[in-house]
XYZ file of C-alpha atoms in Angstrom:
469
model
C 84.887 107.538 129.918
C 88.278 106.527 130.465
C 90.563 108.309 132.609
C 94.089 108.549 133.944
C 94.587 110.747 136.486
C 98.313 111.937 137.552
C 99.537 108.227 137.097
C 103.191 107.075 137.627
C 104.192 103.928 135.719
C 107.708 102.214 136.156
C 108.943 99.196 134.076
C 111.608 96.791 135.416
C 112.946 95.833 138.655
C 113.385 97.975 141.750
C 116.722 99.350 141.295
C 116.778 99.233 137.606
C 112.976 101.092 137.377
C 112.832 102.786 133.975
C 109.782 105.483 134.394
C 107.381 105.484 132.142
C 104.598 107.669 132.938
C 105.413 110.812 135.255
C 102.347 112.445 136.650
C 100.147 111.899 133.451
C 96.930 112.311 132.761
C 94.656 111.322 129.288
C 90.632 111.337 128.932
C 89.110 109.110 126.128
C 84.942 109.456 126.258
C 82.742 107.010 124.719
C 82.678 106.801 121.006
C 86.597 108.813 120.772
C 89.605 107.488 119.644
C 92.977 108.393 120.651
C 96.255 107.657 119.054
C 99.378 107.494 121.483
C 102.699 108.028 120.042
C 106.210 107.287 120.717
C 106.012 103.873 122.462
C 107.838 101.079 122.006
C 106.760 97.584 122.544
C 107.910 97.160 126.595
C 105.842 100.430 126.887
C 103.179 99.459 125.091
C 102.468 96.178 126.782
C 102.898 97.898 129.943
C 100.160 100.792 129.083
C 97.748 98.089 127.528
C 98.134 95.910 130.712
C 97.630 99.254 132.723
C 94.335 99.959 130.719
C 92.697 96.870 131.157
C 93.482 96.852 134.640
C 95.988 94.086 135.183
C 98.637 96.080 136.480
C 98.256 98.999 138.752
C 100.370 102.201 138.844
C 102.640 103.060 141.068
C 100.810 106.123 141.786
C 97.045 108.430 140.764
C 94.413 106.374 139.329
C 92.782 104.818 136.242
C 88.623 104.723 136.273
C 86.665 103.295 133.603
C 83.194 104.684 133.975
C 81.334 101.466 132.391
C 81.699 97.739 131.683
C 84.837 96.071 129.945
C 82.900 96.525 126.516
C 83.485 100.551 126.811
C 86.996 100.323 126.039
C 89.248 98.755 123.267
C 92.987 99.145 123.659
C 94.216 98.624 120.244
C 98.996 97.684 120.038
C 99.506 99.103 116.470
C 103.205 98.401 116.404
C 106.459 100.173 115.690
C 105.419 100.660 112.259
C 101.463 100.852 112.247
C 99.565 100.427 109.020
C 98.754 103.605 107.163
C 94.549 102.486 106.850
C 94.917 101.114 110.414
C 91.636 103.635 112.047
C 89.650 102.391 109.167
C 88.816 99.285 111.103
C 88.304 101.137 114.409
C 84.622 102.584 114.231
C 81.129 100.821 114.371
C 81.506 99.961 117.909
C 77.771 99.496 119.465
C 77.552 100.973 122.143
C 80.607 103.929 121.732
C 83.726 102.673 122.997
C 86.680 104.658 124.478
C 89.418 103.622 121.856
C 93.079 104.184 122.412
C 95.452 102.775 119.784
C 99.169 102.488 121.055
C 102.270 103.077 118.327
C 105.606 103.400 117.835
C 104.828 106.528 115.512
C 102.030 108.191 113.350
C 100.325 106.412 110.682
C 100.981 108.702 107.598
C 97.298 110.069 107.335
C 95.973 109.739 110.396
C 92.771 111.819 110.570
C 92.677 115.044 112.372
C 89.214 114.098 113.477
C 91.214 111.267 116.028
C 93.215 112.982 119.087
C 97.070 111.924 118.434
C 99.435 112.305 121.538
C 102.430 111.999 121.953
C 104.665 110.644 125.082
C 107.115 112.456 125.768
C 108.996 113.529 129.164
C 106.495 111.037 130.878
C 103.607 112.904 130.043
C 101.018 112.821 126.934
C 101.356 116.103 124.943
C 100.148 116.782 121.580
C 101.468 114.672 118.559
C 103.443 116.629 116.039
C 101.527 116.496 112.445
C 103.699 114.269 110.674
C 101.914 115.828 107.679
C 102.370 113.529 104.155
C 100.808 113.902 100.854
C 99.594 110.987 98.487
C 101.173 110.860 95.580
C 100.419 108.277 92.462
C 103.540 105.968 91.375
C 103.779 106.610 88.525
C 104.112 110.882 89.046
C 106.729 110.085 91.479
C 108.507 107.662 89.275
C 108.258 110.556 86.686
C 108.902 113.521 89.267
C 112.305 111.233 90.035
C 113.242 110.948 86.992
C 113.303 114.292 86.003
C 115.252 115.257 88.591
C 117.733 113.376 88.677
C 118.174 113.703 85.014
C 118.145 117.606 85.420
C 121.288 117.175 87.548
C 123.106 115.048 84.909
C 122.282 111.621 85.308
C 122.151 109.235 81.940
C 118.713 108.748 81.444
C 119.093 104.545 81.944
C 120.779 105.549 85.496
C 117.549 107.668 86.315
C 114.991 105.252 85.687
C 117.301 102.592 87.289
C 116.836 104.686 90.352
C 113.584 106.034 90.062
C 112.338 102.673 89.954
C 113.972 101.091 92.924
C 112.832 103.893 95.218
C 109.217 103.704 94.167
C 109.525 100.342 95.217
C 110.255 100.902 98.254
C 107.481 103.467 98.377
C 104.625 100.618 97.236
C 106.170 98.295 99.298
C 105.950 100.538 102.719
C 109.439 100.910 103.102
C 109.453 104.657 102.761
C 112.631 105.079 104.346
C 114.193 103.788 101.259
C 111.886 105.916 98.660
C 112.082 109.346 97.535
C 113.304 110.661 100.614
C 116.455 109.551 99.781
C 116.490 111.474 96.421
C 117.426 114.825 98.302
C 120.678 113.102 99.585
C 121.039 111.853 95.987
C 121.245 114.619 94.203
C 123.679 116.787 96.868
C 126.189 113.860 96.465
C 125.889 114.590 92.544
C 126.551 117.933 93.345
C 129.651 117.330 95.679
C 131.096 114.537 93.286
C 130.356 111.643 95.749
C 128.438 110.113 93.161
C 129.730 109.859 90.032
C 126.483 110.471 88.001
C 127.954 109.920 84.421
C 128.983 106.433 85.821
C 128.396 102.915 83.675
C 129.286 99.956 85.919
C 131.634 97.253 84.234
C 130.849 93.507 84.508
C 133.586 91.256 84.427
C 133.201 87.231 83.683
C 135.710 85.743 85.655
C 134.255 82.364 85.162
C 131.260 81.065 83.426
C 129.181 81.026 87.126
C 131.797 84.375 88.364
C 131.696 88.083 87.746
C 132.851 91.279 89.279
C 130.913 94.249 88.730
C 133.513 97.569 89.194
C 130.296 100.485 89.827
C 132.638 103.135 89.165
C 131.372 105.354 92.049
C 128.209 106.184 90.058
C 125.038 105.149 91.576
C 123.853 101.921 92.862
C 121.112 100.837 91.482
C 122.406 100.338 87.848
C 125.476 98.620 89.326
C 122.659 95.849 90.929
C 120.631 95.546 88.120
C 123.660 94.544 85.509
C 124.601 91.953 88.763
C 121.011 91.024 89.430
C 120.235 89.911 85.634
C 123.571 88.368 85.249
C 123.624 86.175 88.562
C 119.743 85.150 88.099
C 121.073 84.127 83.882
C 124.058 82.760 84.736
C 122.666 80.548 87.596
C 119.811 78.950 85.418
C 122.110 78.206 82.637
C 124.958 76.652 85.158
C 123.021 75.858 88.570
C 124.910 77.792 90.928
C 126.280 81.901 90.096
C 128.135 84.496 91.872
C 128.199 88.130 91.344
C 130.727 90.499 93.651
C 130.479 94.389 93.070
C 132.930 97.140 94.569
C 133.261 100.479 94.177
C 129.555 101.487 94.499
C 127.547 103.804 96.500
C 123.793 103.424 97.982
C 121.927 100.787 96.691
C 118.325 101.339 98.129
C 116.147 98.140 98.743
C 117.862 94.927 98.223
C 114.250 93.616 97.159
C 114.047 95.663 94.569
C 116.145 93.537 92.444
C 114.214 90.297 92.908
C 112.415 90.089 89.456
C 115.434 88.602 87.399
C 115.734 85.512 90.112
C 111.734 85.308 89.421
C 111.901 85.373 86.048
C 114.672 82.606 86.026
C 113.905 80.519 88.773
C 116.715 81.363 90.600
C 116.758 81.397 94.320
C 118.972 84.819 94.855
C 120.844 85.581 98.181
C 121.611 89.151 98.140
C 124.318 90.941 101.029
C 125.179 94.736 100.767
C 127.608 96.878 103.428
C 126.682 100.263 104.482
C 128.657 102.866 106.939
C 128.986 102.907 109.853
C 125.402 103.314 112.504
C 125.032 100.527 114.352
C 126.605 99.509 117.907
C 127.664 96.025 118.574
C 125.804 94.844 121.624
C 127.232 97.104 125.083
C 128.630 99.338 123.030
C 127.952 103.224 122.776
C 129.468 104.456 119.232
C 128.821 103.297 116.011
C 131.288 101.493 114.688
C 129.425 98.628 111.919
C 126.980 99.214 108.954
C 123.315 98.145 109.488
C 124.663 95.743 106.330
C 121.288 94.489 104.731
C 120.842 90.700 103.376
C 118.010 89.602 101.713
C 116.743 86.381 100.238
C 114.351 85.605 97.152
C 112.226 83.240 96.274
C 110.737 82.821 92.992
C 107.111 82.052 93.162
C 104.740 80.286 90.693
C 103.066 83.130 89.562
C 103.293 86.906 90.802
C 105.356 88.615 93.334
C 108.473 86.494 94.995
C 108.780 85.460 98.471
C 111.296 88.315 100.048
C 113.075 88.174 103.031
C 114.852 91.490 102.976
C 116.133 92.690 106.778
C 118.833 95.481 108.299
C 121.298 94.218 111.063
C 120.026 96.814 113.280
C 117.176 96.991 115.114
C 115.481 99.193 112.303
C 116.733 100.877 109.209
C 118.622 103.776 109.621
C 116.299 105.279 106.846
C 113.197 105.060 109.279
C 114.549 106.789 111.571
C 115.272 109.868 109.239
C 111.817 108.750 107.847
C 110.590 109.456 111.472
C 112.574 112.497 111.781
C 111.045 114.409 108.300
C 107.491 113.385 110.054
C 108.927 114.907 112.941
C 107.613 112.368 115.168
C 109.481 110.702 118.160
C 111.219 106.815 117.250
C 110.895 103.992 120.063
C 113.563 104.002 122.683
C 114.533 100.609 121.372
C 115.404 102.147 117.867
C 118.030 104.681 119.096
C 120.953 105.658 120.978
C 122.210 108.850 121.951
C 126.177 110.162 121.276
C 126.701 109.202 125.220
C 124.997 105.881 124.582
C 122.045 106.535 126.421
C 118.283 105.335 124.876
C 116.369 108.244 122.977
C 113.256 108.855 121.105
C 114.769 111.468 118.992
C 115.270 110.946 115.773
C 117.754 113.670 114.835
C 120.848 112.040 117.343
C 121.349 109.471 114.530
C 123.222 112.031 112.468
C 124.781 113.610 116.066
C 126.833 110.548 116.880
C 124.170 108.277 117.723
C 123.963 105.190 117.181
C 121.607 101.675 116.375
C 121.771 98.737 118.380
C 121.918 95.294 116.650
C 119.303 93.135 116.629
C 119.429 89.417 118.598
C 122.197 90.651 120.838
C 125.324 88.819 120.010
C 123.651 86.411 117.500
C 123.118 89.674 115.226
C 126.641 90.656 115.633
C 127.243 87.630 113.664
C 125.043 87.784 110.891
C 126.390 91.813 110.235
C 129.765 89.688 110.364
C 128.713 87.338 107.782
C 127.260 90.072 105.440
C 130.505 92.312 106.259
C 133.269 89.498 104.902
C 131.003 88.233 102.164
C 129.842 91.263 100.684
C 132.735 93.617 102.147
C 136.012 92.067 102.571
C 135.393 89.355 100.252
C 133.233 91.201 97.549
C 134.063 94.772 97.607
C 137.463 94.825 98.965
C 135.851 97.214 101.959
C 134.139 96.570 104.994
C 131.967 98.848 106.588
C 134.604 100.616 108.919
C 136.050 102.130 106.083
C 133.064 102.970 104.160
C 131.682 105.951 103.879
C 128.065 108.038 105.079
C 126.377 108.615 102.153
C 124.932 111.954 104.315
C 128.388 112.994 106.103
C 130.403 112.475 103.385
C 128.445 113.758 100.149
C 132.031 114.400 98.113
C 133.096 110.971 98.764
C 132.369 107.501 97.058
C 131.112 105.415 99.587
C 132.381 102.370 98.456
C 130.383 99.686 99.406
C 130.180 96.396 98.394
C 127.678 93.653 97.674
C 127.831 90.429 96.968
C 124.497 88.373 95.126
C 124.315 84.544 95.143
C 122.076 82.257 92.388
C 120.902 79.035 92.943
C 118.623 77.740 90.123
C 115.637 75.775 91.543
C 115.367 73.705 88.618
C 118.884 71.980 88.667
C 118.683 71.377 92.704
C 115.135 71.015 94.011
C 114.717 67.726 92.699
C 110.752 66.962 93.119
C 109.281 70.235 94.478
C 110.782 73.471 93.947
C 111.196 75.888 97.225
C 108.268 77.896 96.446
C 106.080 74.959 97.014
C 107.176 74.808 100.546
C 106.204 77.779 101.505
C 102.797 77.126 102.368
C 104.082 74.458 104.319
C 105.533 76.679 106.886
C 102.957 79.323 106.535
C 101.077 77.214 108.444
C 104.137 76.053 110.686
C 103.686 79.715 111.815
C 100.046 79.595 112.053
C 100.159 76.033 114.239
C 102.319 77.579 117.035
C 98.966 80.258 117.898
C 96.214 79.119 119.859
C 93.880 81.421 118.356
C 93.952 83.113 115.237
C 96.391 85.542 114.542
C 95.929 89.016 113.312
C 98.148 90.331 110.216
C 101.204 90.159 109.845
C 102.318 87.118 111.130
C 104.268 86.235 108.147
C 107.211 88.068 106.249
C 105.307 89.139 103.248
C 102.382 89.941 104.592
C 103.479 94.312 105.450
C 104.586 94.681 101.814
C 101.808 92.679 100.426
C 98.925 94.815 102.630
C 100.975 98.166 101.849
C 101.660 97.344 97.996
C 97.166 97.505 97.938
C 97.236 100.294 99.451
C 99.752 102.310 97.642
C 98.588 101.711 94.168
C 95.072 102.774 95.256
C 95.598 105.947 96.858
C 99.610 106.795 96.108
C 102.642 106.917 98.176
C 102.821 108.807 101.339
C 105.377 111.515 100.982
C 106.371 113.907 103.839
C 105.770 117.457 103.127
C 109.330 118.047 104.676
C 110.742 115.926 101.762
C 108.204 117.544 99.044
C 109.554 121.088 100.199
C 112.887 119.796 100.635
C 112.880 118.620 96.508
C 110.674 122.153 95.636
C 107.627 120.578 94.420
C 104.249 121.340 94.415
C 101.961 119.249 97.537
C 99.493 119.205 95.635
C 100.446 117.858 92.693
């Protein structure tokens, strides 16, 4: 049996405490598992060193009631995997198992205790209730729908593809909860649904894409599969694009640059939600920049990151589960640290990530893609949510470089395994998964295609159809 009993944890220095635990109190016997919710990484290094005894609280008590082997304190991460309590039983004899997280793991069985921290104290998680749904119903649910409110049928699957991407490669935040949002904007003109984006050859390695305020995602496909072309047939290839609205995951697009050989460099602005660094309003775009690597066979090597801390998606993703984010995620109107998802959309705001040295790469990504690409930068661009009857003109700007004409004797993917195990020298034992880019999407992508895509029930109602289905 593990037990806290009215326990008081602080973090930081004496004058700049931040408290932690408040009078709490949790029970784990032998042989149960609990999941704890809404921690974020400080906290949960601070509970795990608390459990296994290497820090003691400020005040009330923490009694293990056998040996060391009784327990197993489990850090899950921000973002734990979806399958993550299916390596958690067949302990001999019954361990007390508590698994610490940012959020919870869509599916987490009811069988397992989930609670949530909140106000200092553990309290009962919120369901965060999700239904598994196969790809390709959702790609066909999408479809539908957005064809029912007037979209060409190219434009639909266009879309409906990219966000069941997302969806198989974990990033729900960028799936089919964003097809709600989609079709109001139809509806209030800010996207242009009839829409056919124009591609302009200013040069033979040059073009300008004009999106015509219709949707995204068939804007970066015609730029995708005319930067990867261009770039094998002349080495190097450029492809700006203005006048465009929400483009989804920028590693959706990789599969041209595979299927040339074409290293791609993609950069896209977004409105405003993140804070520079001291700063309590949002006043730059979590801009997104991604790089791809073609690979010998299969899937691409993607790098594909936000400027902020965390997509402003998984936060609303967070939000339709109706579970708490990380204090690290968020900021509050008055600047202040918060857990709830909802103050994004009440003035709130997302810090940068790398301080300063993130504040320049959002730079980069706002004068190549913005000023320089889609005459906009992310000041003046506007919410896709807040704004539904207005074009959000954003830009992006995507960057070939064919392997074949540069790498001389070994092409880039044949380095990666070199620093693969860069990575893996600087541990002293062993990692556990991830500890490489790919590795989330790649562990996710299995999952997905075997069992479906986790959909909220929030975003299920939200669209009218069927759970169950």
């Amino acid at each position: 049996m593990l037990t806290l009993s009215d326990v008081v944890l602080t973090l930081g220095t004496a004058g700049n405490e931040r408290v932690l635990l408040r009078g709490a109190d949790l029970s784990v016997a032998g042989g149960d598992t609990v999941l704890l919710i809404g921690l974020d990484a400080p906290a949960r290094q601070a509970m795990a060193d608390l459990l296994a005894g290497r820090i003691r609280p400020a005040y009330g008590s923490v009694t293990l009631e056998r040996g060391d082997a009784g327990r197993m304190v489990l850090d899950a991460g921000d973002e734990p995997s979806d399958g993550i309590w299916q390596d958690l039983g067949g302990a001999s004899p019954p361990r007390a198992v508590v698994v610490l997280a940012g959020r919870r793991p869509a599916g987490w069985p009811d069988r397992y205790r989930c609670l949530e921290l909140r106000g200092g104290r553990f309290v009962p998680g919120r369901a965060g209730a999700t239904v598994r749904v196969p790809l390709a119903r959702l790609e066909q649910r999408i479809r539908q729908a957005l064809t029912e409110a007037g979209a060409p049928p190219a434009a639909s699957a266009s879309v409906a593809r990219v966000l069941v991407d997302a969806e198989c490669r974990g990033h729900r935040s960028h799936g089919v909860a964003l097809l709600p949002t989609y079709l109001r904007r139809i509806g209030a003109g800010g996207i242009v649904a009839g829409a056919r984006p124009a591609l302009t050859e200013v040069t033979g390695s040059l073009a300008v894409v004009d999106a015509g305020g219709g949707f995204g995602q068939p804007a970066m496909d015609v730029a995708a599969e005319w930067c990867a072309a261009a770039a094998a047939a002349t080495g190097v290839a450029a492809v700006a694009v203005h006048n465009n609205n929400h483009v989804g995951m920028l590693a959706a697009y990789r599969w041209p640059f595979q299927r040339d050989d074409v290293v791609g460099l993609l950069m896209n602005t977004s409105g405003p939600s993140v804070s520079a660094p001291g700063a309590a309003y949002p006043t730059l775009g979590s801009n997104a920049l991604c790089l791809v690597t073609p690979a010998a066979a299969g899937e691409p090597f993607c790098i594909d990151l936000a400027t902020g801390v965390v997509a402003a998606g998984k936060i609303r993703d967070a939000a339709n589960l109706g579970v708490p984010v990380p204090e690290a995620w968020l900021r509050d109107a008055a600047g202040r640290p918060t857990t709830d998802p909802d103050e994004l959309d009440r003035g709130g705001s997302i810090p940068l990530f790398g301080g300063y040295k993130g504040l320049c790469v959002t730079l980069i990504v706002e004068i190549l893609a913005g000023a320089l690409a889609g005459g906009r930068v992310s000041p003046d661009v506007a919410k896709q949510r807040k704004h539904p009857d207005t074009v959000m003109g954003c830009g992006q700007l995507l960057i070939g470089v064919s392997a074949g004409h540069v790498s001389g004797r070994e092409p880039p993917h044949a380095f990666l395994g070199t620093l693969r195990e860069a990575v893996l020298a600087g541990y002293d034992e062993p990692p556990p998964r991830p500890w490489f880019p790919d590795q989330v999407e790649e562990d996710t992508a299995a999952d997905v295609r075997r069992h479906g895509a986790p959909v909220p029930v929030t975003v299920l109602r939200e669209l009218g159809w069927p759970a169950g289905d």
